[in-house]
Coordinates of C-alpha atoms in Angstrom, one line a residue:
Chain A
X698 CA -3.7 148.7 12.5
X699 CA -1.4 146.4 10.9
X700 CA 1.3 145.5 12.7
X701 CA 4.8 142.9 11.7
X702 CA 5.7 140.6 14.1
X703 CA 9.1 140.9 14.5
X704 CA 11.8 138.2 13.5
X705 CA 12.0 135.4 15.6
X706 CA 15.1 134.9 17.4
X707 CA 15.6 131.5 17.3
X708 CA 13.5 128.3 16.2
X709 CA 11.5 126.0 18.4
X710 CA 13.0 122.7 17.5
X711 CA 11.6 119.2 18.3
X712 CA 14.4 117.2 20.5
X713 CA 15.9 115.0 18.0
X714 CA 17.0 111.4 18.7
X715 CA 20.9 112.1 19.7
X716 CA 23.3 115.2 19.6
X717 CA 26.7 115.3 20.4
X718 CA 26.6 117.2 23.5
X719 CA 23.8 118.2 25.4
X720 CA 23.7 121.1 27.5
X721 CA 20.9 121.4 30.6
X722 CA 19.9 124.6 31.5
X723 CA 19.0 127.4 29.2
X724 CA 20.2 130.3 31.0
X725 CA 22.8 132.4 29.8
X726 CA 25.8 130.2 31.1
X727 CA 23.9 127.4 28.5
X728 CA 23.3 129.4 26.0
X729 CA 26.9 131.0 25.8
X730 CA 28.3 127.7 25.9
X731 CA 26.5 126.4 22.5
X732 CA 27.5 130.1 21.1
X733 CA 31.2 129.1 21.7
X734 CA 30.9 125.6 21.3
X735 CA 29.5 126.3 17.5
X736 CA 32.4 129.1 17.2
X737 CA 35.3 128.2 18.8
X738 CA 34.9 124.1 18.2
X739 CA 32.9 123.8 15.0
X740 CA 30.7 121.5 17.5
X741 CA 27.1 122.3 16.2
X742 CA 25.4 118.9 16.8
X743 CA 24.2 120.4 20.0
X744 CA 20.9 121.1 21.9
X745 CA 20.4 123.2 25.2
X746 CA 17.6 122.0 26.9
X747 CA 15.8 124.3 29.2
X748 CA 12.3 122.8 31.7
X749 CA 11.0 126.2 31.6
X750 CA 11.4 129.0 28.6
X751 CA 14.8 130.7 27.7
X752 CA 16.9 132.6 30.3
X753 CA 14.3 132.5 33.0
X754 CA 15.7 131.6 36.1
X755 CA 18.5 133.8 37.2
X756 CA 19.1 135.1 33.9
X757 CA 16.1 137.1 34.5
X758 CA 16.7 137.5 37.8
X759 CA 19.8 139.1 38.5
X760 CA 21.3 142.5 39.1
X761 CA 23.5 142.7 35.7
X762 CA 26.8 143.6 37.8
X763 CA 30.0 143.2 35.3
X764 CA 33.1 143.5 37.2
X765 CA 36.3 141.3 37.3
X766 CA 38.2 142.9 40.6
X767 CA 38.3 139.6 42.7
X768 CA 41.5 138.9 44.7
X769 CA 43.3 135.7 43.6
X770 CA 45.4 134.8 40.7
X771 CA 43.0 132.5 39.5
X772 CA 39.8 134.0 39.7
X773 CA 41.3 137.4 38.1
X774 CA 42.4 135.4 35.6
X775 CA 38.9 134.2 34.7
X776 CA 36.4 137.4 35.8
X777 CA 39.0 139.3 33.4
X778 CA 38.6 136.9 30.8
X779 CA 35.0 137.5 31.1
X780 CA 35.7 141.6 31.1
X781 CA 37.6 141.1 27.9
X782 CA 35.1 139.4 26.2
X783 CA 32.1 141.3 27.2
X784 CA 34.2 144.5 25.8
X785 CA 33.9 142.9 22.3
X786 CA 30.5 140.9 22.8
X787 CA 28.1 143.4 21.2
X788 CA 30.7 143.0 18.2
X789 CA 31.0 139.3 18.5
X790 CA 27.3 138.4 18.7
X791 CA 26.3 141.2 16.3
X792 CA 23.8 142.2 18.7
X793 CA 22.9 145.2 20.8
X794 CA 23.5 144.5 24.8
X795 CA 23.5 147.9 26.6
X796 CA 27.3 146.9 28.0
X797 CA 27.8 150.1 29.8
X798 CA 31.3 150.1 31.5
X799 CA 30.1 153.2 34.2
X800 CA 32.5 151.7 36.5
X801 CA 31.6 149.6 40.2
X802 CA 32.6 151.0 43.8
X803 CA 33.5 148.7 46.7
X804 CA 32.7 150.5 49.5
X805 CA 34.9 150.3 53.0
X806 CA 33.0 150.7 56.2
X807 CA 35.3 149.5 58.8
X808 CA 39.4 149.5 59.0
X809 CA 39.4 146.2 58.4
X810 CA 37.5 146.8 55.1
X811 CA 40.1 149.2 53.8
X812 CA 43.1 147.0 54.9
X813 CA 41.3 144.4 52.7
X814 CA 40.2 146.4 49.8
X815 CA 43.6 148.2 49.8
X816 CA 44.8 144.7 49.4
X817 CA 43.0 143.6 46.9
X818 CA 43.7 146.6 44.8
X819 CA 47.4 146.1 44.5
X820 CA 46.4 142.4 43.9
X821 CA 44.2 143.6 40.7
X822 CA 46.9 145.5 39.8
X823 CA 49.3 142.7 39.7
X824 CA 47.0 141.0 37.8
X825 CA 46.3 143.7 34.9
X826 CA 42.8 144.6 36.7
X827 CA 42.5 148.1 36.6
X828 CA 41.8 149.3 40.3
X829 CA 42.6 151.8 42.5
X830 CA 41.8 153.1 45.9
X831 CA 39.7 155.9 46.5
X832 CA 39.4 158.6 49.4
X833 CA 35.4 159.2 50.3
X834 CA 36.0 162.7 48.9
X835 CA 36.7 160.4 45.5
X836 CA 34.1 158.7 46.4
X837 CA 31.8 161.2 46.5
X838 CA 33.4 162.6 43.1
X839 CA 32.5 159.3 41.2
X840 CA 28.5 159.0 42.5
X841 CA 27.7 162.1 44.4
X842 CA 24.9 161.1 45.8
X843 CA 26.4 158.3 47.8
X844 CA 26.2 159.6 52.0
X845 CA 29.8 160.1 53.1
X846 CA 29.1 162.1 56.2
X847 CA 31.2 160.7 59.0
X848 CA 27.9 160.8 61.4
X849 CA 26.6 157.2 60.0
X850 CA 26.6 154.2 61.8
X851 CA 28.8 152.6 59.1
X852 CA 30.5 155.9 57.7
X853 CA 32.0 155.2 53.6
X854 CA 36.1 155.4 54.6
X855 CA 36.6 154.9 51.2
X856 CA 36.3 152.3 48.4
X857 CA 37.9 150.5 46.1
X858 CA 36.8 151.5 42.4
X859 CA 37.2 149.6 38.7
X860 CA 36.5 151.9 36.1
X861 CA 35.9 148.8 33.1
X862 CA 33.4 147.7 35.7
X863 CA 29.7 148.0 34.4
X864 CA 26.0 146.6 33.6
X865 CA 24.5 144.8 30.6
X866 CA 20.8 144.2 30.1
X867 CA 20.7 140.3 30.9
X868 CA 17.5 139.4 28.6
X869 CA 19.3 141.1 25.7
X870 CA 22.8 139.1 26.4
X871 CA 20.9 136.1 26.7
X872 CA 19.0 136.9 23.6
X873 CA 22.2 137.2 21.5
X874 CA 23.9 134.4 22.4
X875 CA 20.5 132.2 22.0
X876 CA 20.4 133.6 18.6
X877 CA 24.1 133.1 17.4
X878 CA 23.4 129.4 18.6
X879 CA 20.5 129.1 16.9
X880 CA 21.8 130.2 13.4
X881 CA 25.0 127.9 13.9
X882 CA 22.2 125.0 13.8
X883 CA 22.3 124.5 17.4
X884 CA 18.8 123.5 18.9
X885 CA 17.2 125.6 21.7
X886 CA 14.6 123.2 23.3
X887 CA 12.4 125.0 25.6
X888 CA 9.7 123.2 27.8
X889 CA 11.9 120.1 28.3
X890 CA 12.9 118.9 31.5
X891 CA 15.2 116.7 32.5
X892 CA 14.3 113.1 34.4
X893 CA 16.9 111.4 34.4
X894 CA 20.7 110.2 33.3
X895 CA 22.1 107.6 32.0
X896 CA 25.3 106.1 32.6
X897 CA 26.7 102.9 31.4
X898 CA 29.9 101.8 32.6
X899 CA 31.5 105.0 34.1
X900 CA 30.1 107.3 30.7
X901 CA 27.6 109.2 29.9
X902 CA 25.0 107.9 27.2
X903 CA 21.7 109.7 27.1
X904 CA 19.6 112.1 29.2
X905 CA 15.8 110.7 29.6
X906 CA 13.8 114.1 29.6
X907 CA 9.7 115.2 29.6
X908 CA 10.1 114.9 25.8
X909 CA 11.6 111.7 25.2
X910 CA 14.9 109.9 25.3
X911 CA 18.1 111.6 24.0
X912 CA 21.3 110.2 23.0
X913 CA 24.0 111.9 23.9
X914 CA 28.2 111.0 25.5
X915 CA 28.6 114.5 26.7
X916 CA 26.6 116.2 29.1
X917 CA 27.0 119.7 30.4
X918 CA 25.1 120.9 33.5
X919 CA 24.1 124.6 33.6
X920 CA 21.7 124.7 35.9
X921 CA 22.8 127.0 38.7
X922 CA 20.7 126.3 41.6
X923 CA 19.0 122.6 40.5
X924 CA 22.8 121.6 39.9
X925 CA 22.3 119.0 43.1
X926 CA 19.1 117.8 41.9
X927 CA 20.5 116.4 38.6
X928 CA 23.9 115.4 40.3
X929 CA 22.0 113.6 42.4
X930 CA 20.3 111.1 39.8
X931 CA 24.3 110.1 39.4
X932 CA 24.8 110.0 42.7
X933 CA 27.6 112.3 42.4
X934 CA 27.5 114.7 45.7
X935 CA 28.7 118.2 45.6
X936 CA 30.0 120.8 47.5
X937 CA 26.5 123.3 47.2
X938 CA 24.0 124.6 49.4
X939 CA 20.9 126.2 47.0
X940 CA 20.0 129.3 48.4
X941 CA 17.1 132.1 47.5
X942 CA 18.9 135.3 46.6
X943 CA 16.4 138.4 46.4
X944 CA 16.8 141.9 44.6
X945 CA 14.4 144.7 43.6
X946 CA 13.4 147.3 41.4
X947 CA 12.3 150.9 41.9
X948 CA 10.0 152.8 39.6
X949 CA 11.5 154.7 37.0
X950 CA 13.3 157.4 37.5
X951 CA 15.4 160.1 35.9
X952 CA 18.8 159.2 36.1
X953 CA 20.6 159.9 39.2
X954 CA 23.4 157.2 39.8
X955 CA 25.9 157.2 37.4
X956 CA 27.8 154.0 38.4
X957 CA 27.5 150.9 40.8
X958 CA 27.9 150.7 44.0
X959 CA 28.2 147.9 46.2
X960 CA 28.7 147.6 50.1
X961 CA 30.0 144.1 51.6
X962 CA 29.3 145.8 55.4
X963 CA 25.6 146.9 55.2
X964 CA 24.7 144.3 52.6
X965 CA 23.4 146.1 49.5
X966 CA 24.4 147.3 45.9
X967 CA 22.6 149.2 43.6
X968 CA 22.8 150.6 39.7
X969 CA 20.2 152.3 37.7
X970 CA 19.1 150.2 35.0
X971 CA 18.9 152.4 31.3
X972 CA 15.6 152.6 31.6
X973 CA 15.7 154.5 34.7
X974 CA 14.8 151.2 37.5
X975 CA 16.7 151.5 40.7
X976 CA 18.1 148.1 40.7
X977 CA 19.6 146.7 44.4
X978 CA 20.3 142.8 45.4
X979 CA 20.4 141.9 49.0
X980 CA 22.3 139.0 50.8
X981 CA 20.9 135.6 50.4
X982 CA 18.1 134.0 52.9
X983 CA 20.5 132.0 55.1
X984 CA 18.1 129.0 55.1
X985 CA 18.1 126.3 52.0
X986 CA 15.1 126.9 49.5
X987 CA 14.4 126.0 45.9
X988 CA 11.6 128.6 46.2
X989 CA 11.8 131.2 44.0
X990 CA 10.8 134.1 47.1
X991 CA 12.7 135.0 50.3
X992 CA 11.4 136.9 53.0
X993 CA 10.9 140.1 53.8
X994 CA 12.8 141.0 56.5
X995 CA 15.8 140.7 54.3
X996 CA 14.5 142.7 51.8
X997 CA 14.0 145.1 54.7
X998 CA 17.5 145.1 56.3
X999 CA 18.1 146.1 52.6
X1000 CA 16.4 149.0 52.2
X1001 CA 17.5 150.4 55.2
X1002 CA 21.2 149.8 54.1
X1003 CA 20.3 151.7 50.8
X1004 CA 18.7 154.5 52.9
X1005 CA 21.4 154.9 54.6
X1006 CA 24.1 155.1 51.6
X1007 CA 21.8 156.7 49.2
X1008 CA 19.4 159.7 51.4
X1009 CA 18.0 160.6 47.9
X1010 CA 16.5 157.1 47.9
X1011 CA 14.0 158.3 50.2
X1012 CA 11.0 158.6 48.4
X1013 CA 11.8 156.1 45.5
X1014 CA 8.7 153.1 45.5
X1015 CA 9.8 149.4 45.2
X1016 CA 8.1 148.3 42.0
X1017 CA 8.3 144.5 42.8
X1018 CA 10.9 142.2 44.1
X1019 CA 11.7 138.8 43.6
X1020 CA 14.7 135.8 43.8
X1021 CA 16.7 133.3 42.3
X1022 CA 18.1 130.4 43.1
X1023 CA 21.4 130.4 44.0
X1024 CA 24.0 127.7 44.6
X1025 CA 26.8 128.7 46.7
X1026 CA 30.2 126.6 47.2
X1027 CA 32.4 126.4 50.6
X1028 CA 35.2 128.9 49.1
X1029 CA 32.7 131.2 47.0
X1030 CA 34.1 130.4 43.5
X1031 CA 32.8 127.8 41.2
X1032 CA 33.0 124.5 39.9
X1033 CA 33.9 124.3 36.3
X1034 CA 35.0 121.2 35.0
X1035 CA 35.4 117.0 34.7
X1036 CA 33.6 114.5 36.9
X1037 CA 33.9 111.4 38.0
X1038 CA 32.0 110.1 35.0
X1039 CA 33.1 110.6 31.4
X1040 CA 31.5 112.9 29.9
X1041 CA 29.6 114.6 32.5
X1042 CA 30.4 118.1 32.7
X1043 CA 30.0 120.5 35.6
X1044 CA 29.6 124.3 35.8
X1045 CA 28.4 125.4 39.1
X1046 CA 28.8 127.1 42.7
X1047 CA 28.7 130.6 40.8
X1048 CA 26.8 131.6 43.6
X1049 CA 25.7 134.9 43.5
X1050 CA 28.0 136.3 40.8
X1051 CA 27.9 134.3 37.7
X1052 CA 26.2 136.7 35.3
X1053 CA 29.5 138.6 34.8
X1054 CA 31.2 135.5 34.0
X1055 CA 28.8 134.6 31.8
X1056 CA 30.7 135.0 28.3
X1057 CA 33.8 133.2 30.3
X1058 CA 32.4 130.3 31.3
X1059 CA 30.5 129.5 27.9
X1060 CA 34.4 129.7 26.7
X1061 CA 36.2 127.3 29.1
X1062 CA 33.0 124.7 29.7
X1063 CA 32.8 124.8 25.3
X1064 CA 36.7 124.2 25.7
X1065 CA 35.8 121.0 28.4
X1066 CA 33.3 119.5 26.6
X1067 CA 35.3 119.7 23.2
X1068 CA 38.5 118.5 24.8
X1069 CA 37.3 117.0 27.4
X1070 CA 40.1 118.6 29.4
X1071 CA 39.4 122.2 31.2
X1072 CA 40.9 125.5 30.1
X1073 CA 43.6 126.8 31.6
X1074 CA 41.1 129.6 33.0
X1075 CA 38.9 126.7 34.6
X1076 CA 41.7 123.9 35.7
X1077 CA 42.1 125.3 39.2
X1078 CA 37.8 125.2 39.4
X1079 CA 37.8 121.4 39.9
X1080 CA 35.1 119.2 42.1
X1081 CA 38.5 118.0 43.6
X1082 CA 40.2 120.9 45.3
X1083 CA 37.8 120.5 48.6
X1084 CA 39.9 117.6 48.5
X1085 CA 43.3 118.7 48.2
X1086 CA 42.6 122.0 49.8
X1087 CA 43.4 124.0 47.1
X1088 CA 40.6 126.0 47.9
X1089 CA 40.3 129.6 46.1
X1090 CA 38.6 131.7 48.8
X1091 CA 36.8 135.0 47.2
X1092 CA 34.6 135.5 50.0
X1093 CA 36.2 138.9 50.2
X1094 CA 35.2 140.1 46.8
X1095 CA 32.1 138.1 46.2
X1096 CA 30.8 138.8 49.8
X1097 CA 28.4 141.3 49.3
X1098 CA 25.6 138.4 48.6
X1099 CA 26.9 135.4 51.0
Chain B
X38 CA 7.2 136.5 57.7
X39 CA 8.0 132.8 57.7
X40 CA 6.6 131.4 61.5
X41 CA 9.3 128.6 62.4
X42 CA 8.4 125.9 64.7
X43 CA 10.1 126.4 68.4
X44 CA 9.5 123.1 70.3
X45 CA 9.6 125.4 73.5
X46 CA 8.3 128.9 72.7
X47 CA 6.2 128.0 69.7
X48 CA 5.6 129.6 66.4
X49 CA 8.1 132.6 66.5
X50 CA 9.2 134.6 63.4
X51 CA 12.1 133.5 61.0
X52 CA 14.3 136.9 62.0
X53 CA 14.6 135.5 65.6
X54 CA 16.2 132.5 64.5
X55 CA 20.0 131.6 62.9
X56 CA 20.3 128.9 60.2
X57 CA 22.5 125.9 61.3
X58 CA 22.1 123.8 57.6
X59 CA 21.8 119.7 58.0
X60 CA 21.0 118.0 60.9
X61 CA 22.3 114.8 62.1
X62 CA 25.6 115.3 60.6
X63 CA 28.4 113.8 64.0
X64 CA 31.2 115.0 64.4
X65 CA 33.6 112.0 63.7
X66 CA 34.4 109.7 66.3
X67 CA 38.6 109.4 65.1
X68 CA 39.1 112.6 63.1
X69 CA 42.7 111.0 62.6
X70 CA 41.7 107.7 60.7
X71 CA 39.9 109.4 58.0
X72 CA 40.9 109.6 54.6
X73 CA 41.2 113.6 52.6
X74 CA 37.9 112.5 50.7
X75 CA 36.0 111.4 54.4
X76 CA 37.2 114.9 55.7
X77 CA 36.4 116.7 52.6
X78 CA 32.8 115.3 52.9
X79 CA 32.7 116.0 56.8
X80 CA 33.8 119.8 56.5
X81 CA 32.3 120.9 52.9
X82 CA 29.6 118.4 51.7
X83 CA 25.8 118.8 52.8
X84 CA 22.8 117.4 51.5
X85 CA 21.2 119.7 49.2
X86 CA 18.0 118.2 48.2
X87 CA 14.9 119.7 46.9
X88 CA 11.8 118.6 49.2
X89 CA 12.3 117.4 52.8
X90 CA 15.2 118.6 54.7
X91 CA 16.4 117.6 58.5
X92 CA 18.1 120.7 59.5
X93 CA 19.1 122.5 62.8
X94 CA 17.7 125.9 63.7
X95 CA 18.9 128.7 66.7
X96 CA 16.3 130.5 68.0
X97 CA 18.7 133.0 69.0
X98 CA 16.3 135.8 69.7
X99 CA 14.7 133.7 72.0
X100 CA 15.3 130.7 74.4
X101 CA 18.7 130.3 72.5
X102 CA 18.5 126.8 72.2
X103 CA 18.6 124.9 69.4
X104 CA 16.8 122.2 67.8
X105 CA 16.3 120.1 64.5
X106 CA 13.4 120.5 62.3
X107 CA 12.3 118.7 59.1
X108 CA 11.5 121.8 56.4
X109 CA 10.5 121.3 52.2
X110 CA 12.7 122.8 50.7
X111 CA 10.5 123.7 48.0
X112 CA 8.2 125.2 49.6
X113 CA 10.0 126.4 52.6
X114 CA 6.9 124.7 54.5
X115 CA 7.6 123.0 58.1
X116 CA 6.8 119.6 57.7
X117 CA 6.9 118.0 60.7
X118 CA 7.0 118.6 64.5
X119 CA 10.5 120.3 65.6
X120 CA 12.6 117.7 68.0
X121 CA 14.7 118.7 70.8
X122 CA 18.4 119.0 70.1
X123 CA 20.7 115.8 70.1

């Protein structure tokens, strides 16, 4: 049998002797910022360079979840951003992503719970986030087969719901942004790890890697949970605490749950991948770890959460689980922007919820590395506000995982 | 499960136990003299370093005491002897 391979994505350049920016960390944060960087700055003397093969870490490893309903002015702003673009990405990147806006429940267990997500509704609406408030009955009208018998230990009094709210497949966003980069003459450099960089006189002037010297004045980190490890060879400390962040997979099934659910109280949320996968994250490990695995009790506490919102789960088999690493800031919202040293770049402390920002954040770190000044959407993200105190505190709607 | 090294009950597992992040980080002696950026780095900077970590551990399930241990944080492997709290 004779059979094509089909067209490569992208090249497998060499590194070559200098660039104009360099970006670390070939995940989808670093591959949507060359994709912007090439369209929205005409910057194409570029190369991403990723130590292990594209979008592996937590690109591969996280639980899709597209949503922008977080509480403050300024992280609305951003998430929404993100929304808006992920509603024309297919479009944009001429590439299929399985963007399906089916809509994410935040589920209230406690009074407190609906006094907060009550709150934050009326704050997304201020904000031009569509939300609204939901009775359990509603609930149970969105995703039937969510348990909102009163007779639970943590009965559903309601939840808060965003109908533009959905799931993309993360290999295939990744895949689109690698190859837009790729065919703006952007180099994807796989297997290419960084050692070390250099700094001369407060700026940024090459990155010493596992394949040779590089030349570069800008350098942007996107390297979610090793952020500390290469801000360390600066000595520049940050604000991050790496964490393992597990989720899982059923087998395939037909499909039952038509939307996502998530659940700050009992620690759980779950969608059902196109394919038919029931896919569910869990909180992090509470302990530091830069390995890739957790434990199992967590995935435990887990299930039984699930279980208990989802009785139809009852006879589902986990396929496999696994984690990511994760690095989570004081306030629970990121750090996107200037450092103390010219041109060195920072985009971290997404924590556990940077996929859905994914298309944002290549637009405002491709708008600080080609202005060297943030975007508006990422100037209140700085390094300094644990400083000032101008902290932006989403622990409330990024919770579930922290 | 993870065993984690009580210096008073022994090897116990990791869900009897609560996280308490770095060791050996005092509390400072004149809160008052400190500059925003020495504060800043009191209440929100930690270490975060790949391999060997001091950090303090709760075993909360058990003889609720706690203590500091030396952990890679790499390989999540206990590296050396617990120590009795400061």
């Amino acid at each position: 049998m004779n059979v094509d391979h089909p067209d490569f994505l992208w090249r497998n350049p060499d590194p070559r002797p200098s660039y104009d920016a360099v970006i670390i960390g070939g995940g989808g944060h670093g591959l949507a910022t060359a994709h912007y960087l090439a369209k929205n700055h005409g910057i194409t003397r570029v190369a991403v360079l990723e130590k292990g093969w594209l979008a592996g870490g937590n690109m591969a490893r996280n639980t899709t979840i597209i949503r922008s309903n977080y509480l403050w002015d300024e992280s609305a702003a951003i998430y929404e951003h993100a929304l808006k673009l992920w509603e024309g990405l297919e479009e944009d990147l001429g590439y299929p992503l399985l963007f399906s806006q089916r809509g994410v429940l935040n589920l209230a267990h406690s009074l407190q719970d609906v006094r907060d997500s009550r709150r934050r509704v009326w704050a997304n609406q201020l904000n031009g986030v569509d939300a609204e408030w939901l009775e359990p009955e509603q609930v149970a009208e969105v995703c039937p087969i969510v348990n909102i018998s009163p007779d639970v230990r943590y009965p559903v009094l309601g939840a808060t719901y965003q109908p533009r709210a959905g799931i993309a497949k993360h290999d295939y966003v990744a895949w689109g942004f690698a190859r837009s980069a790729d065919a703006h003459g952007i180099d994807l450099i796989q297997n290419c790890e960084v050692t070390g960089l250099e700094v001369r006189d407060g700026r940024m002037v090459g990155v010493r890697t596992t394949r040779g010297r590089i030349a570069t004045g800008k350098v942007a980190l996107a390297a979610a949970g090793h952020t500390s490890v290469l801000a360390d060879m600066v000595g520049l400390r940050l604000p991050l605490q790496s964490h393992p962040l597990q989720a899982l997979v059923s087998e395939l099934l037909e499909p039952v749950h038509p939307t996502v659910v998530m659940s700050n109280a009992v620690h759980v949320y779950v969608s059902q991948a196109h394919k038919g996968e029931l896919v569910m994250g869990a909180g992090i490990d509470s302990h530091n770890g830069y390995g890739q695995r957790g434990a199992f009790h967590i995935i435990e506490r887990q299930m039984a959460a699930a279980l208990e919102l989802f009785p139809v789960f009852a006879r589902a088999h986990l396929l496999r689980s696994w984690a990511g690493i994760v690095d989570v800031t004081p306030d629970a919202s990121p750090i996107v922007g200037l450092t103390p040293i010219d041109g060195l770049y920072l985009n971290c402390g997404w924590g556990t919820g940077g996929f859905k920002a994914t298309p944002a954040v290549g637009w405002c770190l491709a708008h600080t590395v080609a202005h060297d000044r943030p975007h508006p959407f990422n100037a209140p993200f700085t390094l300094e506000r644990f400083t000032t105190g101008a902290l932006v505190d989403e622990h409330g709607a990024a919770a579930v995982a922290h | 499960m993870q065993l984690v090294p009580c210096p008073w009950c022994g090897p116990r597992e990791e869900a009897e136990f609560h996280y308490g992040g770095q060791a050996h980080v005092a509390h400072p002696a004149d809160p008052h003299s400190l500059t925003d950026a020495q504060w800043a780095d009191y209440v929100f900077f930690r270490d975060n370093p790949k391999g060997p970590f001091a950090e303090r551990w709760l075993h909360a399930a058990g003889c609720r005491r706690w203590f500091n241990a030396v952990r890679d944080t790499a390989t999540h492997e206990f590296v050396e002897p617990s120590g009795a709290s400061r």
